[in-house]
């Protein structure tokens, strides 16, 4: 049985697989899509988790800045 936060016309896993998203990007989709829908959980908690994974992805793809040694 699925919880209320799983009721959607498009399941996050289907979107993630359709776009072949990596772990960080997939978690951004997962957490933003269920934010505010889990009973007893504050919406901000899932949004902060999404932000964490988004920042990890930005850091992963950001070019390394040259140092002035």
Rosetta silent file (secondary structure, phi, psi, omega in degrees, C-alpha in Angstrom):
SEQUENCE: XXXXXXXXXXXXXXXXXXXXXXXXXXXXXXXXXXXXXXXXXXXXXXXXXXXXXXXXXXXXXXXXXXXXX
SCORE:     score description
SCORE:     0.000 S_00000001
   1 L     0.000  135.598 -178.850    0.000    0.000    0.000 S_00000001
   2 L   -92.177  145.609  175.000    1.295    3.415   -0.945 S_00000001
   3 L   -79.101  168.634 -178.142    1.273    6.418    1.360 S_00000001
   4 H   -58.443  -31.507 -177.415   -0.323    9.710    0.327 S_00000001
   5 H   -74.214   -2.879  176.681    3.010   11.166   -0.763 S_00000001
   6 H  -100.131   -3.789 -178.765    3.204    8.493   -3.480 S_00000001
   7 L   -83.497  109.815  179.407   -0.106    9.448   -5.144 S_00000001
   8 L  -157.581  157.271  177.286    0.720   11.318   -8.338 S_00000001
   9 L   -68.704  -34.369  177.930   -0.050   11.161  -12.041 S_00000001
  10 L  -122.175  126.058  178.348    3.654   10.734  -12.750 S_00000001
  11 L   -80.913  138.796  179.299    5.815    8.798  -10.349 S_00000001
  12 H   -53.271  -38.612 -178.762    9.213   10.348   -9.579 S_00000001
  13 H   -62.462  -35.687  178.840   10.973    7.071  -10.436 S_00000001
  14 H   -67.174  -41.394  177.397    9.465    7.151  -13.941 S_00000001
  15 H   -65.742  -44.123  179.638   10.689   10.714  -14.494 S_00000001
  16 H   -59.855  -45.851  179.756   14.117    9.875  -13.079 S_00000001
  17 H   -69.770  -38.009 -179.791   14.479    6.869  -15.355 S_00000001
  18 H   -61.526  -35.958 -179.540   13.112    8.705  -18.413 S_00000001
  19 L   -98.130    1.615  178.255   15.784   11.372  -18.050 S_00000001
  20 L    51.440   51.670 -176.490   18.475    8.927  -16.870 S_00000001
  21 L   -78.762  146.289  176.094   19.286   11.144  -13.876 S_00000001
  22 L   -76.462  179.085 -174.703   22.236   10.491  -11.601 S_00000001
  23 H   -57.278  -48.771 -177.978   21.879    9.982   -7.846 S_00000001
  24 H   -62.885  -48.134 -178.455   22.037   13.663   -6.850 S_00000001
  25 H   -66.959  -36.661  177.632   19.603   14.874   -9.493 S_00000001
  26 H   -62.606  -40.898  179.375   17.244   11.984   -8.813 S_00000001
  27 H   -67.335  -32.903  175.386   17.120   12.892   -5.133 S_00000001
  28 H   -61.129  -45.708  178.140   16.273   16.505   -5.998 S_00000001
  29 H   -62.509  -47.896 -177.233   13.254   15.231   -7.970 S_00000001
  30 H   -58.755  -51.714 -174.997   12.281   12.766   -5.243 S_00000001
  31 H   -72.489  -35.847  178.387   12.424   15.227   -2.367 S_00000001
  32 H   -71.541  -33.621 -178.318   10.819   18.179   -4.148 S_00000001
  33 H   -71.526  -25.837 -179.432    7.977   16.048   -5.480 S_00000001
  34 H  -103.882   -2.160 -179.461    7.006   14.776   -2.038 S_00000001
  35 L   -57.520  128.993  177.974    7.667   17.985   -0.047 S_00000001
  36 L    81.896    2.332 -177.303    4.625   18.894    2.009 S_00000001
  37 L  -109.994   -9.680 -179.688    2.850   15.615    1.275 S_00000001
  38 L   -90.364  119.701 -178.755    4.178   13.373    4.065 S_00000001
  39 L   -60.975  130.953  178.693    1.880   13.397    7.052 S_00000001
  40 L    82.804   -1.362  179.626    3.640   14.578   10.187 S_00000001
  41 L  -112.258  130.829  177.628    6.718   15.804    8.285 S_00000001
  42 L   -68.817  139.807 -179.881    7.383   19.517    7.755 S_00000001
  43 H   -55.127  -39.366 -176.205    7.611   20.534    4.093 S_00000001
  44 H   -60.803  -30.156 -178.423   10.874   22.362    4.725 S_00000001
  45 H   -60.702  -48.363  178.614   12.602   19.109    5.720 S_00000001
  46 H   -69.304  -35.330  178.327   12.267   17.599    2.227 S_00000001
  47 H   -65.989  -37.284  176.624   13.105   20.916    0.554 S_00000001
  48 H   -67.118  -36.969  176.109   16.314   21.140    2.584 S_00000001
  49 H   -64.235  -42.693  178.210   17.207   17.584    1.558 S_00000001
  50 H   -61.144  -42.355  178.601   16.612   18.523   -2.091 S_00000001
  51 H   -62.483  -39.954  177.491   18.833   21.579   -1.654 S_00000001
  52 H   -57.496  -49.482 -178.758   21.580   19.410   -0.149 S_00000001
  53 H   -70.438  -33.702  175.985   21.634   17.115   -3.191 S_00000001
  54 H   -64.369  -42.806  178.568   21.380   20.038   -5.605 S_00000001
  55 H   -64.948  -38.807  176.280   24.405   21.666   -3.979 S_00000001
  56 H   -61.068  -40.553  179.917   26.325   18.380   -4.184 S_00000001
  57 H   -68.716  -40.961  176.288   25.556   18.193   -7.900 S_00000001
  58 H   -60.296  -45.855  179.418   26.606   21.805   -8.467 S_00000001
  59 H   -63.390  -34.743 -179.748   29.853   21.142   -6.622 S_00000001
  60 H   -66.756  -38.435 -175.494   30.427   17.995   -8.682 S_00000001
  61 H   -96.297  -12.725 -179.846   30.139   19.754  -12.036 S_00000001
  62 L   -65.092  129.747  176.489   31.659   23.130  -11.077 S_00000001
  63 L   -59.235  142.462  177.128   35.073   23.567  -12.656 S_00000001
  64 L   -71.956  126.969 -179.014   37.878   23.508  -10.150 S_00000001
  65 L   -72.936  133.367  176.385   39.172   27.021   -9.684 S_00000001
  66 L   -66.403  144.522  178.595   42.897   27.394  -10.343 S_00000001
  67 L   -93.241  154.776  179.184   44.930   28.338   -7.308 S_00000001
  68 L   -98.655   68.454 -179.711   47.376   31.229   -7.258 S_00000001
  69 L   -92.356    0.000    0.000   50.424   29.362   -6.021 S_00000001
